[in-house]
Short mmCIF file of C-alpha atoms and ligand atoms in Angstrom, two decimals:
data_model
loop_
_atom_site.label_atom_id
_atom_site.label_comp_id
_atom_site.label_asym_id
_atom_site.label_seq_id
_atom_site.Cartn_x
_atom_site.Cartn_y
_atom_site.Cartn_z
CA UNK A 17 99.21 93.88 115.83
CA UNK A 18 102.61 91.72 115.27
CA UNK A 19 104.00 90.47 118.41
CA UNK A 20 107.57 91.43 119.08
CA UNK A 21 108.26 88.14 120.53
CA UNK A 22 107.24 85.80 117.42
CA UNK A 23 109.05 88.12 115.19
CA UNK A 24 112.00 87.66 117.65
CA UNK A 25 111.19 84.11 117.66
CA UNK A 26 111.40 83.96 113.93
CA UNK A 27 114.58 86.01 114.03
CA UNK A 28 116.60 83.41 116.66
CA UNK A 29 115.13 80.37 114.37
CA UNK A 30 116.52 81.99 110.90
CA UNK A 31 120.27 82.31 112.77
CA UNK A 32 120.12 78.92 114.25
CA UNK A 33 119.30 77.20 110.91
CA UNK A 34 121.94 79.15 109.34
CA UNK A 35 124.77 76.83 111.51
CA UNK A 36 123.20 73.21 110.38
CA UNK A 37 125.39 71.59 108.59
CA UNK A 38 124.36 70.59 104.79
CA UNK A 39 122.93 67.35 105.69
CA UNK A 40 121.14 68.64 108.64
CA UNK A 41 119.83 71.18 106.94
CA UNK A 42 118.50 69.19 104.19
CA UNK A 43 116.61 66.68 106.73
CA UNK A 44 115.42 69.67 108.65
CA UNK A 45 113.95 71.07 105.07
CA UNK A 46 112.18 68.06 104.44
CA UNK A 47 110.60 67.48 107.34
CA UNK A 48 109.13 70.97 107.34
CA UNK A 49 107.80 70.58 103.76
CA UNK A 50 106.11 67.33 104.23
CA UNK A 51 104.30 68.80 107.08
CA UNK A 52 102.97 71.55 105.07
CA UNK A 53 101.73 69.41 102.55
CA UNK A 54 100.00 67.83 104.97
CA UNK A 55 98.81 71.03 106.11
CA UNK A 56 97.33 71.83 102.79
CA UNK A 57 95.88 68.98 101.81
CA UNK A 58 93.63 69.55 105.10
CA UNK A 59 92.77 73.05 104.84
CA UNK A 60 92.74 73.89 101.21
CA UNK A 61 89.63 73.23 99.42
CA UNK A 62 91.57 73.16 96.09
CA UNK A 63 94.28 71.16 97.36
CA UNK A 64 91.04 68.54 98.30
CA UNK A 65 89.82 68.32 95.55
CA UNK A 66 93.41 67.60 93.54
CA UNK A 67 93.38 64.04 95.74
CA UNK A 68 96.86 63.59 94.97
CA UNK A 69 97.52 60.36 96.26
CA UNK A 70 101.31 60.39 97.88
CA UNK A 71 100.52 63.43 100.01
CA UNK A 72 104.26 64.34 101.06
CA UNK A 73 105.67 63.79 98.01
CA UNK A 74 106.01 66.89 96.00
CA UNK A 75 106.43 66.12 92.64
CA UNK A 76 102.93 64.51 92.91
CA UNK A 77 101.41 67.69 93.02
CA UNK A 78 100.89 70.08 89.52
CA UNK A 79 102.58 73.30 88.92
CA UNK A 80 101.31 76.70 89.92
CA UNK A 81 101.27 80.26 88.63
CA UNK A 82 99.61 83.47 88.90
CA UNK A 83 96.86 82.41 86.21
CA UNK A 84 95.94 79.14 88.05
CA UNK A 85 96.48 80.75 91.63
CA UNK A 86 94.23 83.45 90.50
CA UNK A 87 91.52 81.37 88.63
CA UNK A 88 91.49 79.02 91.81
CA UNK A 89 91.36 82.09 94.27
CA UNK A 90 88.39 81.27 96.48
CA UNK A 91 89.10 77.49 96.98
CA UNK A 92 92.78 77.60 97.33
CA UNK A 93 93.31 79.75 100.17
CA UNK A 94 92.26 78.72 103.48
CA UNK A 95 89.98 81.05 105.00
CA UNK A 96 87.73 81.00 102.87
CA UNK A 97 88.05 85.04 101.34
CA UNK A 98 86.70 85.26 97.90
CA UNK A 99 88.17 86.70 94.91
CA UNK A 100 85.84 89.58 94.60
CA UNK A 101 85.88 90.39 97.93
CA UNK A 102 89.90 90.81 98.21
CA UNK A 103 89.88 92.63 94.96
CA UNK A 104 87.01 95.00 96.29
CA UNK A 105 89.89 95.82 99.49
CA UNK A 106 92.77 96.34 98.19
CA UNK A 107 91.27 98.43 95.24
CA UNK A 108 89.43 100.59 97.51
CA UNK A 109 92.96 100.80 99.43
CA UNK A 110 94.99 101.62 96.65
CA UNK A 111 92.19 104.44 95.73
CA UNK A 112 92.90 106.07 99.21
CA UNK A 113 96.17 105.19 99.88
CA UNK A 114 95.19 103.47 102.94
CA UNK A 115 98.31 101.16 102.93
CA UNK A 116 96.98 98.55 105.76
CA UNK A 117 94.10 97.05 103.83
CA UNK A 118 92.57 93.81 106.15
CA UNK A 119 90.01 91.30 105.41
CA UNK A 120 89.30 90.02 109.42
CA UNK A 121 93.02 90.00 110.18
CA UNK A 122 94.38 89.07 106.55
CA UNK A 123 96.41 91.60 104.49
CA UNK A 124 94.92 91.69 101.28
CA UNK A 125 98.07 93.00 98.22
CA UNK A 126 97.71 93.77 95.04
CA UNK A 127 100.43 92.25 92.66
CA UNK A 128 101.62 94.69 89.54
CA UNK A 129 100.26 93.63 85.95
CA UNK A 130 98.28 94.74 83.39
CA UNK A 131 95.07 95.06 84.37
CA UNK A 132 93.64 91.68 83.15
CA UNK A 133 96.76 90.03 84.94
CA UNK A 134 96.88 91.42 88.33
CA UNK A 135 97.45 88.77 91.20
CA UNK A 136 96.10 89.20 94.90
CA UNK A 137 98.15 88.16 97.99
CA UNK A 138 97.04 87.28 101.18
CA UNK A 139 98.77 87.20 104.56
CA UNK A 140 97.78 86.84 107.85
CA UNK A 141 99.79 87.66 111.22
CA UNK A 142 101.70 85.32 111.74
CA UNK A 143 103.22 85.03 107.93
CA UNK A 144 103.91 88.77 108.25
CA UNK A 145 105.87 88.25 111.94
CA UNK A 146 107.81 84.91 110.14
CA UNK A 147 108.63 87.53 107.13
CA UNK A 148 109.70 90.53 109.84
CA UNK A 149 111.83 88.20 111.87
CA UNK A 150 113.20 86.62 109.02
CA UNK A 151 114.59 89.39 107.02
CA UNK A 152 115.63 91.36 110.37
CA UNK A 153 117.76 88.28 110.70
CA UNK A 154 118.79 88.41 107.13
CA UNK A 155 119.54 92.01 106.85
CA UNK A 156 120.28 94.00 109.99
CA UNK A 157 124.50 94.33 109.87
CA UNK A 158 124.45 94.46 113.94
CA UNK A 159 121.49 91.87 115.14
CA UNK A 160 119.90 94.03 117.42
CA UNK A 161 123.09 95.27 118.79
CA UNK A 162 122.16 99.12 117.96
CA UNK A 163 119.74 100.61 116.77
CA UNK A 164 118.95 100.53 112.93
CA UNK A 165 117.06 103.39 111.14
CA UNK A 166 115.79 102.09 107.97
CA UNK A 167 114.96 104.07 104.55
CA UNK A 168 112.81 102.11 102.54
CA UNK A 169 111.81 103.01 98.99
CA UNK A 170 108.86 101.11 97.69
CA UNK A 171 106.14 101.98 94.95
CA UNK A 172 103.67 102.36 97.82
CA UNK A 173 103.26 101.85 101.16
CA UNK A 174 102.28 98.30 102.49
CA UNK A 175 100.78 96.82 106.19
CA UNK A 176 103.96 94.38 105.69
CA UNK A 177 106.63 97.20 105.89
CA UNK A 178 105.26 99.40 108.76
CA UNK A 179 105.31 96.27 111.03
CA UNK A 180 108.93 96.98 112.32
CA UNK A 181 108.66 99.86 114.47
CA UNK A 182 110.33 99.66 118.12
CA UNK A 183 113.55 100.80 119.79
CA UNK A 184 116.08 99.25 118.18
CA UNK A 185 114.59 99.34 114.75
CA UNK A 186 113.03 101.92 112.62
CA UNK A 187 110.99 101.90 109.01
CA UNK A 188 110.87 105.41 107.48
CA UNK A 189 108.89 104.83 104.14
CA UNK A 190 109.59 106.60 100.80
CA UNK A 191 107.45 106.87 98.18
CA UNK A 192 109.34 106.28 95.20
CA UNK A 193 106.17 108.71 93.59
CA UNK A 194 107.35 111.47 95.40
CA UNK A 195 109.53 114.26 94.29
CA UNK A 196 113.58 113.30 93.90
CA UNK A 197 113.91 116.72 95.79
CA UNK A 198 111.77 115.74 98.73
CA UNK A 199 113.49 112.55 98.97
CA UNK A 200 116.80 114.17 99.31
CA UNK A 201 115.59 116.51 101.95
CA UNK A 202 114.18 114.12 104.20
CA UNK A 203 116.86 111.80 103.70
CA UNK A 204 119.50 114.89 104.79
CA UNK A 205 117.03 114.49 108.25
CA UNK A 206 116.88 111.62 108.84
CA UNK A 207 120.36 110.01 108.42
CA UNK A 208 119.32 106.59 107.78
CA UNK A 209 121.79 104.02 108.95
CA UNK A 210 120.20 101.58 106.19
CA UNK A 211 118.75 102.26 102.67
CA UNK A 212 116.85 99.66 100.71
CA UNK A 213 115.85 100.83 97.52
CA UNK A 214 115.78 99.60 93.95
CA UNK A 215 119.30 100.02 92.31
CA UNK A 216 117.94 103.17 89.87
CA UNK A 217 117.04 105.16 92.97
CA UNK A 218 120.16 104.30 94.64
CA UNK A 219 122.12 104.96 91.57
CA UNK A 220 120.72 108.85 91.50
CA UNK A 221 120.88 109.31 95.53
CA UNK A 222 124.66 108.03 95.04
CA UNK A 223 124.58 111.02 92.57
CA UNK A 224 123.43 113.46 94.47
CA UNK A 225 125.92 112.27 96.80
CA UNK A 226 128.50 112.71 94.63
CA UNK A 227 126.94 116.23 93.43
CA UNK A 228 127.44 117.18 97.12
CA UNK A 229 123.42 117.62 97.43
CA UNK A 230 123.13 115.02 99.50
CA UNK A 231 125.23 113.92 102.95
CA UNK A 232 124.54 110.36 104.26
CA UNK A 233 126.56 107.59 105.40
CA UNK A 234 124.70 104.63 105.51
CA UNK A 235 126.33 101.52 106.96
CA UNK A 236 124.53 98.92 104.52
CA UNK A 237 123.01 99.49 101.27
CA UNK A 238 120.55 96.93 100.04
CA UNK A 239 118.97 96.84 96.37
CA UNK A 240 115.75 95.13 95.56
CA UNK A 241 113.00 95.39 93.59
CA UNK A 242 115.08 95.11 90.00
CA UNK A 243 117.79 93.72 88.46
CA UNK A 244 121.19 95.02 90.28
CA UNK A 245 123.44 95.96 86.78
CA UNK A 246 127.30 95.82 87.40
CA UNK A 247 127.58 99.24 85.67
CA UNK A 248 125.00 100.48 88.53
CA UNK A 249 126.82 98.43 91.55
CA UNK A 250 130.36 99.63 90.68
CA UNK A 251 128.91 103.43 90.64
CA UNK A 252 127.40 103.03 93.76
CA UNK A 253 130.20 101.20 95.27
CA UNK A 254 132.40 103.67 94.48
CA UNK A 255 130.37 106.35 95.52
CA UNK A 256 129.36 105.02 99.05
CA UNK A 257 132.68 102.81 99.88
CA UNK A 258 130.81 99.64 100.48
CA UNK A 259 129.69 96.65 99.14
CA UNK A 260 125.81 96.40 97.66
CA UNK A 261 123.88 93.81 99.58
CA UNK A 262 120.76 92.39 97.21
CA UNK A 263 117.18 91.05 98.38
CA UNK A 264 115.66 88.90 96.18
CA UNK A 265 111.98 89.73 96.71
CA UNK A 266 108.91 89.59 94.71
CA UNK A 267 105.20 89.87 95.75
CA UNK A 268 105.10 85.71 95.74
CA UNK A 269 108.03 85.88 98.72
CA UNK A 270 111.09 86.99 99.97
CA UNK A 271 113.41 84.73 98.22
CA UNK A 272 116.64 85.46 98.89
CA UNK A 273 119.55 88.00 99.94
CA UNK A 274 122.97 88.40 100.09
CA UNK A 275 125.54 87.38 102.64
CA UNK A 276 127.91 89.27 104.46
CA UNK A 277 130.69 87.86 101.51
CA UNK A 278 128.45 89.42 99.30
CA UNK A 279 126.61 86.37 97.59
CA UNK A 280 123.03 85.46 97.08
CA UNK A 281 122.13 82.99 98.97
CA UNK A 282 118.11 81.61 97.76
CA UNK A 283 115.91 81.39 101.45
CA UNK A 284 115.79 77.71 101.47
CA UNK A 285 114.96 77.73 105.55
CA UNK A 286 111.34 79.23 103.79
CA UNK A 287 110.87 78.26 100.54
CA UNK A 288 111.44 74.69 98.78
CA UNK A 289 113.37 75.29 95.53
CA UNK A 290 113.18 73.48 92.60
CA UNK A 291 115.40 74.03 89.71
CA UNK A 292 114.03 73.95 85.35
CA UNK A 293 117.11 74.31 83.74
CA UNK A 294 117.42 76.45 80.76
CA UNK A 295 120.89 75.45 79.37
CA UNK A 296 122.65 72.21 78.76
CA UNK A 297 125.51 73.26 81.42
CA UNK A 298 123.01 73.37 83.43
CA UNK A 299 123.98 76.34 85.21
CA UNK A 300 120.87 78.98 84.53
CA UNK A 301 117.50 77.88 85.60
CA UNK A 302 114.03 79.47 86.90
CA UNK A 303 113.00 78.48 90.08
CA UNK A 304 109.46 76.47 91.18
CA UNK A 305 108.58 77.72 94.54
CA UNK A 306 107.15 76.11 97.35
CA UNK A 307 106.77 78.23 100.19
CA UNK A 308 106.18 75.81 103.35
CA UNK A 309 105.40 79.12 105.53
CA UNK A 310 103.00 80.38 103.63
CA UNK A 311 99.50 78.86 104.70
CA UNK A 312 96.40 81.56 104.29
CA UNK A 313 97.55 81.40 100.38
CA UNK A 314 99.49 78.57 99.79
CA UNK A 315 101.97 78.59 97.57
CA UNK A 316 102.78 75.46 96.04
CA UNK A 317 105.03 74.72 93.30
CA UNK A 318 104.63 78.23 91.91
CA UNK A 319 106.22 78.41 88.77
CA UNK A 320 108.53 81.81 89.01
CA UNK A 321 109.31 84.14 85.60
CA UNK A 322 112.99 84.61 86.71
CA UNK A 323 116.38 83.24 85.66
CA UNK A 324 119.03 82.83 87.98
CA UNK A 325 122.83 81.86 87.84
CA UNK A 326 124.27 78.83 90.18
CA UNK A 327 127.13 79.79 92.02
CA UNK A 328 130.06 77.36 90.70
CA UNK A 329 132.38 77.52 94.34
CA UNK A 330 130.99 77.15 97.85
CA UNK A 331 130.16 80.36 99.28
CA UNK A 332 132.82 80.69 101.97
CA UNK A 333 130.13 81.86 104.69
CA UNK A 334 129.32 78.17 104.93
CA UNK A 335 125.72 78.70 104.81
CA UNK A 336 124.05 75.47 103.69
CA UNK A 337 121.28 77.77 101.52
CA UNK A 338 121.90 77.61 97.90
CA UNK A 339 124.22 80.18 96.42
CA UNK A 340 123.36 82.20 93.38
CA UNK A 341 126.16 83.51 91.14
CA UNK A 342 123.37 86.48 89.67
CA UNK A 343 119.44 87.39 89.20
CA UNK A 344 119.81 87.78 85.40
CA UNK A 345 115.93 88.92 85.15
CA UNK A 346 113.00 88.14 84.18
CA UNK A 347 111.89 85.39 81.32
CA UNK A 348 109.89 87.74 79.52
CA UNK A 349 113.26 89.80 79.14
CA UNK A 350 115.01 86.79 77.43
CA UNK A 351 116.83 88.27 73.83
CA UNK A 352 115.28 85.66 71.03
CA UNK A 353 117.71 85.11 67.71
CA UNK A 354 117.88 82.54 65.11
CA UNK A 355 120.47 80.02 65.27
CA UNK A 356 121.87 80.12 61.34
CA UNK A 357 123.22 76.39 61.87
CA UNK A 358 119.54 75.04 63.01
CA UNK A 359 117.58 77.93 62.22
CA UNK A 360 115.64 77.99 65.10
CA UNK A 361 114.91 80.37 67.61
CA UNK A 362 117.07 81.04 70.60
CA UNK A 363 117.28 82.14 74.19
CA UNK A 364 119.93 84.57 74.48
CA UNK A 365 121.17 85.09 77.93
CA UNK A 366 121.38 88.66 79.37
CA UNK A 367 124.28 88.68 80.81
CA UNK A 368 126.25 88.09 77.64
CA UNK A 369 124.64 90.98 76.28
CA UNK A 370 125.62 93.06 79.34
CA UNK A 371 128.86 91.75 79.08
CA UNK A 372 129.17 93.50 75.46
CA UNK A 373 128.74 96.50 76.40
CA UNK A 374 129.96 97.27 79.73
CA UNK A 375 133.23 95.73 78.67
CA UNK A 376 133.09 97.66 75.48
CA UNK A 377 134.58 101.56 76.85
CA UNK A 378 135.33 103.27 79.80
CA UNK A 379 132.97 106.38 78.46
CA UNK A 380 129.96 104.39 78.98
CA UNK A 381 127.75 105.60 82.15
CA UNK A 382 124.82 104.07 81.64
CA UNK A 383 123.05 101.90 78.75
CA UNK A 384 120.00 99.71 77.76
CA UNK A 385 119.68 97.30 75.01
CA UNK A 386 116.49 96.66 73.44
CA UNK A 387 115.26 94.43 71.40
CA UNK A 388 112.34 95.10 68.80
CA UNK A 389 111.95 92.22 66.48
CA UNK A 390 114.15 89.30 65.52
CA UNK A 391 115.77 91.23 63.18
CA UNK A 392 116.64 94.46 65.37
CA UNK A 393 118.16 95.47 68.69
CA UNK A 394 118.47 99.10 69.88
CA UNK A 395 121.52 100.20 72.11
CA UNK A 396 120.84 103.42 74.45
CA UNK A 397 124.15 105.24 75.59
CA UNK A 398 124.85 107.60 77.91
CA UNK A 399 128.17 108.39 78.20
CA UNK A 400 130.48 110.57 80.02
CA UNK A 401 132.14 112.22 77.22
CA UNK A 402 130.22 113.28 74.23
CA UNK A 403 133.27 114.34 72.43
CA UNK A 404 134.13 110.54 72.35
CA UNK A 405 130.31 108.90 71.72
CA UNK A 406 130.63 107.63 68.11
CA UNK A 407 133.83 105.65 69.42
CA UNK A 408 131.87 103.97 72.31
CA UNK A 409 129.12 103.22 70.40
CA UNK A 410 131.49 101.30 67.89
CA UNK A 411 132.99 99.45 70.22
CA UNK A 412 129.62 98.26 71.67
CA UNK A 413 128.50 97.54 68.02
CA UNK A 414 131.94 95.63 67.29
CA UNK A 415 131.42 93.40 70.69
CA UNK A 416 127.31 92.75 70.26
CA UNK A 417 128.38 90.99 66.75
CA UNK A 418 131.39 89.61 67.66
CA UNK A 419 129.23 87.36 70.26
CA UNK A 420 126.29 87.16 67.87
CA UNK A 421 127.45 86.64 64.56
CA UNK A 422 129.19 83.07 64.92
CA UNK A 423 125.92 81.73 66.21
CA UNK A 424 122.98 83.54 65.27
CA UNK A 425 121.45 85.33 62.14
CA UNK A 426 122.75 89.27 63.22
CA UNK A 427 120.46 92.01 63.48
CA UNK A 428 120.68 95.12 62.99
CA UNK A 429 121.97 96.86 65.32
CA UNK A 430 121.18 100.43 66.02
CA UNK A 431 121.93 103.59 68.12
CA UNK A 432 118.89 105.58 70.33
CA UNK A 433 118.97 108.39 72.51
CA UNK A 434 118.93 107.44 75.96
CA UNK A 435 115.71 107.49 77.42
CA UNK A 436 115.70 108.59 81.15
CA UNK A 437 114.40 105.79 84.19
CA UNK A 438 110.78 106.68 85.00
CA UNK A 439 110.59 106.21 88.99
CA UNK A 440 107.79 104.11 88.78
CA UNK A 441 108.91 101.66 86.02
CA UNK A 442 111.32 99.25 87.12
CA UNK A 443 114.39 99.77 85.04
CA UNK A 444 115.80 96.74 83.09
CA UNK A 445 118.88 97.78 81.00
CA UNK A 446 118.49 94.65 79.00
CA UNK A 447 114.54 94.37 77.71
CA UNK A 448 112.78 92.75 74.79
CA UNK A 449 109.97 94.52 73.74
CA UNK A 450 108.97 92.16 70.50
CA UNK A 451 105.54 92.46 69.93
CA UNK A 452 104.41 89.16 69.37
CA UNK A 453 105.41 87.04 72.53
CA UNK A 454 104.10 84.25 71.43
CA UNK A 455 106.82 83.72 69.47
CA UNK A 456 108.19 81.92 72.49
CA UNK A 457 106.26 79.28 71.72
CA UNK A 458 108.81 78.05 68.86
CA UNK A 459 111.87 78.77 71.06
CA UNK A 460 113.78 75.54 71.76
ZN1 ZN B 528 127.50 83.19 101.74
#
């Protein structure tokens, strides 16, 4: 059972770090993550046998990711659960849909992948009261000033998410496998004060709204789980009168969330940040995680598959956690072309794609770009009037090469039907699908 009182005490730590001042804060971080490594280097077996010399210094230590945290699984966490064993658990939970699998008092989770690349998380009590108290403090508009009825949308049911359950706060859970129809119903009931979805389901909820099949009034409205689109956050603005609020969560952590000015702030008070930059500005970069929280599985150095945006001003909240301009999405999602001055490969950023087209007409609803080869993106439309399609879909065209062709060889460019979000499939409106990945290998 999670104790109301350390999730509270979790909850009162998160707001007090929140008024350090930068340097404070900073001295305060260090301290905590030197003590973890120390923590570590006594309780994990894999950690051991590393002997890294300098102990608290991190850059001593090697980089981490699901392949090495996976192939590692029985020495590096520290009580001693075995790979087979947690597997064993949480497939035999997913089977049932028993949604509080436990090894002892660990919570065993399953990570999405293909099946030769799925990643196993384990939590114990204490982690899952830091993670409650934390993103009550995080998210809730109020405190615990009044009571908050939460709608949650997740792809299923997890120990971690029915933890919050008393009088001031309330989890209902939606399975995003369910019916649309159901989910409208028993949202009609029960009148959530806060819904935290991913953006596609809030994007068709804010239009059943709008179709007057749905009546809710929801104070916040938090997005997680994929990449928040400005085509989908001006809808749903619109539609709900509010500004989106965006958790950065993934099954390594919760790793950031927005501020009440509306910027992403990264969860620095948890998680030790450090920054591979991916452009000379030096503005976009993936993060490597350390999570000095996070001691039944640590996680240290963990290399993450995102790319985020710096934040160029100050975030006028004054919060001393670093601010984050966008998610962009994930690595893997990365556009490749060939630069025709130094015919090499190239990362093309996402948002400059996005950019292209949601600038290009006012008749575009919704979109995704594609990319197939080096030689061939797709563009998927769906636009509000059909009369006026061909139109939209040359100005799209006539933006895409305007960016591309100065720069890189231009490919062809070509016009699909739009194919519909599955609810299970996280939807990214800007996705390479080129077959051979390991073409990344030549990308400077
Ligand atoms: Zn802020």
């Amino acid at each position: 059972m999670i104790k109301i009182l350390n999730i509270l005490q979790n909850y009162l730590n998160v707001k007090r770090i929140q008024t350090f001042s930068n340097k404070k804060f900073h001295k305060w971080q260090n301290k905590q993550l030197q003590k973890h490594l120390k923590w570590v280097n006594l309780h994990s077996p894999y950690f051991q046998s590393l002997k890294i010399k300098n102990l608290t210094n991190i850059t001593q230590y090697p980089f981490m990711d699901k392949q090495i945290m996976m192939d590692n699984f029985d020495e590096l966490n520290t009580k001693g659960i075995k790979k087979e064993a947690a597997f064993q658990v949480a497939l035999n939970a997913e089977e049932h849909r028993d949604f509080s699998p436990t090894i002892g008092n660990t919570t065993v989770g399953l990570s999405s992948g293909t099946s030769g690349n799925r990643g196993i998380f384990l939590v114990s009590e204490e982690e899952q009261s830091a993670w409650a108290g934390t993103i009550l403090a995080k998210l809730l508009p109020n405190g615990f000033k009044n009571k908050e009825k939460i709608a949650f949308f997740l792809r299923a049911n997890s120990n971690l998410y029915e933890s919050v359950k008393n009088k001031k706060i309330e989890f209902a859970f939606f399975d995003l496998l369910h019916d649309f129809e159901q989910h409208i119903r028993r949202l009609e009931e029960y009148q959530p004060t806060i819904l935290a979805a991913p953006p596609s389901m809030v994007r068709r909820l804010a239009e059943a709204v709008q179709e007057k099949k749905l009546t809710i009034h929801p104070i916040k409205i938090i997005t997680m789980a994929e990449v928040l689109d400005p085509i989908d956050a001006v809808y749903i603005e619109k539609v709900f009168q509010q500004k989106i609020h965006q958790v950065y969560q993934c099954t390594e952590g919760f790793l950031g969330c927005s501020c009440s000015h509306g910027t992403i702030h990264l969860n620095e008070d948890i998680v030790f940040i450090e920054k591979q930059f991916l452009d000379p500005q030096k503005i976009k970069f993936y993060p490597i995680i350390t999570d000095f929280r996070r001691r039944t599985q640590p996680i240290i150095r963990y290399r993450l598959n995102d790319i985020l945006t710096l934040k160029n001003d100050p975030c006028p909240c004054g919060s001393p956690l670093l601010a984050i301009e966008q998610i962009e999405g994930r690595m893997d999602d990365l556009f490749i072309l060939r630069n025709k001055i130094k015919n090499q490969l190239e990362y093309v950023f996402p948002d400059f794609i996005r950019r292209a087209c949601i600038t290009a007409s006012e008749n575009l609803k919704e979109y995704k770009v594609i990319q197939h080869s080096e030689h061939a993106i797709e563009v998927q439309c769906l636009v509000n009037d059909e009369m006026k399609r061909q139109e939209t879909e040359q100005h799209i065209q006539g933006n895409l090469l305007a960016f591309l062709q100065d720069k890189y060889v231009t490919p062809t460019i070509t016009f699909g039907p739009y194919e519909e979000p599955q609810p299970l499939i996280k939807l990214k409106r800007i996705e390479n699908k080129m077959p051979v990945k390991e073409v990344r290998h030549h990308v400077e």
